[in-house]
């Protein structure tokens, strides 16, 4: 379904207020391997990356928990 300009602006404004963006670079061919693996685990690529980062950096879990409040 087509999205209106006002709806797109509203989503962009919400995302800018609530999320930081992080761009990662991987070797050619790795992107499809990562996304296929994430799908096989029932996760999005973004969800998988966040889960792996939270496992390595415990403070990220606290940030996530605090942002839900």
PDB file of C-alpha atoms in Angstrom:
ATOM      1  CA  UNK A   1       0.000   0.000   0.000  1.00  0.00           C
ATOM      2  CA  UNK A   2       1.290   3.453  -0.886  1.00  0.00           C
ATOM      3  CA  UNK A   3       2.379   5.635   1.978  1.00  0.00           C
ATOM      4  CA  UNK A   4       1.499   9.325   2.067  1.00  0.00           C
ATOM      5  CA  UNK A   5       4.089  12.070   2.409  1.00  0.00           C
ATOM      6  CA  UNK A   6       2.765  13.101   5.822  1.00  0.00           C
ATOM      7  CA  UNK A   7       3.027   9.533   7.091  1.00  0.00           C
ATOM      8  CA  UNK A   8       6.580   9.229   5.781  1.00  0.00           C
ATOM      9  CA  UNK A   9       7.563  12.508   7.452  1.00  0.00           C
ATOM     10  CA  UNK A  10       5.995  11.361  10.727  1.00  0.00           C
ATOM     11  CA  UNK A  11       7.902   8.047  10.649  1.00  0.00           C
ATOM     12  CA  UNK A  12      11.173   9.795   9.797  1.00  0.00           C
ATOM     13  CA  UNK A  13      10.662  12.259  12.658  1.00  0.00           C
ATOM     14  CA  UNK A  14       9.901   9.436  15.114  1.00  0.00           C
ATOM     15  CA  UNK A  15      12.919   7.402  13.980  1.00  0.00           C
ATOM     16  CA  UNK A  16      15.252  10.408  14.226  1.00  0.00           C
ATOM     17  CA  UNK A  17      14.067  11.064  17.783  1.00  0.00           C
ATOM     18  CA  UNK A  18      14.212   7.459  19.008  1.00  0.00           C
ATOM     19  CA  UNK A  19      16.997   5.691  17.117  1.00  0.00           C
ATOM     20  CA  UNK A  20      20.641   6.092  16.156  1.00  0.00           C
ATOM     21  CA  UNK A  21      21.809   4.744  12.813  1.00  0.00           C
ATOM     22  CA  UNK A  22      24.904   2.614  12.409  1.00  0.00           C
ATOM     23  CA  UNK A  23      26.318   1.658   9.030  1.00  0.00           C
ATOM     24  CA  UNK A  24      28.543  -1.390   8.876  1.00  0.00           C
ATOM     25  CA  UNK A  25      30.673  -2.538   5.974  1.00  0.00           C
ATOM     26  CA  UNK A  26      31.241  -6.234   5.237  1.00  0.00           C
ATOM     27  CA  UNK A  27      33.150  -7.997   2.461  1.00  0.00           C
ATOM     28  CA  UNK A  28      31.318  -8.603  -0.827  1.00  0.00           C
ATOM     29  CA  UNK A  29      29.120 -11.659  -0.496  1.00  0.00           C
ATOM     30  CA  UNK A  30      28.894 -11.499   3.301  1.00  0.00           C
ATOM     31  CA  UNK A  31      25.642  -9.523   3.312  1.00  0.00           C
ATOM     32  CA  UNK A  32      23.636 -12.358   1.776  1.00  0.00           C
ATOM     33  CA  UNK A  33      25.235 -14.903   4.122  1.00  0.00           C
ATOM     34  CA  UNK A  34      24.322 -12.745   7.135  1.00  0.00           C
ATOM     35  CA  UNK A  35      20.761 -12.057   5.993  1.00  0.00           C
ATOM     36  CA  UNK A  36      20.189 -15.729   5.105  1.00  0.00           C
ATOM     37  CA  UNK A  37      21.492 -16.780   8.516  1.00  0.00           C
ATOM     38  CA  UNK A  38      19.271 -14.241  10.272  1.00  0.00           C
ATOM     39  CA  UNK A  39      16.230 -15.486   8.323  1.00  0.00           C
ATOM     40  CA  UNK A  40      17.054 -19.092   9.228  1.00  0.00           C
ATOM     41  CA  UNK A  41      16.949 -18.022  12.887  1.00  0.00           C
ATOM     42  CA  UNK A  42      13.622 -16.242  12.400  1.00  0.00           C
ATOM     43  CA  UNK A  43      15.209 -12.807  12.803  1.00  0.00           C
ATOM     44  CA  UNK A  44      15.818  -9.745  10.697  1.00  0.00           C
ATOM     45  CA  UNK A  45      19.410  -8.798   9.929  1.00  0.00           C
ATOM     46  CA  UNK A  46      19.014  -5.778  12.200  1.00  0.00           C
ATOM     47  CA  UNK A  47      17.585  -7.934  14.986  1.00  0.00           C
ATOM     48  CA  UNK A  48      20.439 -10.410  14.696  1.00  0.00           C
ATOM     49  CA  UNK A  49      23.103  -7.687  14.794  1.00  0.00           C
ATOM     50  CA  UNK A  50      21.466  -6.048  17.824  1.00  0.00           C
ATOM     51  CA  UNK A  51      21.242  -9.394  19.619  1.00  0.00           C
ATOM     52  CA  UNK A  52      24.912 -10.171  18.966  1.00  0.00           C
ATOM     53  CA  UNK A  53      25.995  -6.706  20.099  1.00  0.00           C
ATOM     54  CA  UNK A  54      23.909  -6.952  23.275  1.00  0.00           C
ATOM     55  CA  UNK A  55      25.563 -10.297  24.044  1.00  0.00           C
ATOM     56  CA  UNK A  56      29.002  -8.673  23.855  1.00  0.00           C
ATOM     57  CA  UNK A  57      28.173  -5.283  25.403  1.00  0.00           C
ATOM     58  CA  UNK A  58      25.896  -5.696  28.449  1.00  0.00           C
ATOM     59  CA  UNK A  59      25.314  -1.940  28.758  1.00  0.00           C
ATOM     60  CA  UNK A  60      23.280  -2.068  25.546  1.00  0.00           C
ATOM     61  CA  UNK A  61      20.629  -4.160  27.304  1.00  0.00           C
ATOM     62  CA  UNK A  62      20.260  -1.435  29.933  1.00  0.00           C
ATOM     63  CA  UNK A  63      19.873   1.235  27.249  1.00  0.00           C
ATOM     64  CA  UNK A  64      17.223  -0.831  25.485  1.00  0.00           C
ATOM     65  CA  UNK A  65      15.377  -1.448  28.758  1.00  0.00           C
ATOM     66  CA  UNK A  66      15.495   2.256  29.734  1.00  0.00           C
ATOM     67  CA  UNK A  67      14.191   3.376  26.334  1.00  0.00           C
ATOM     68  CA  UNK A  68      11.111   1.152  26.706  1.00  0.00           C
ATOM     69  CA  UNK A  69       9.998   3.044  29.823  1.00  0.00           C
TER      70      UNK A  69
END
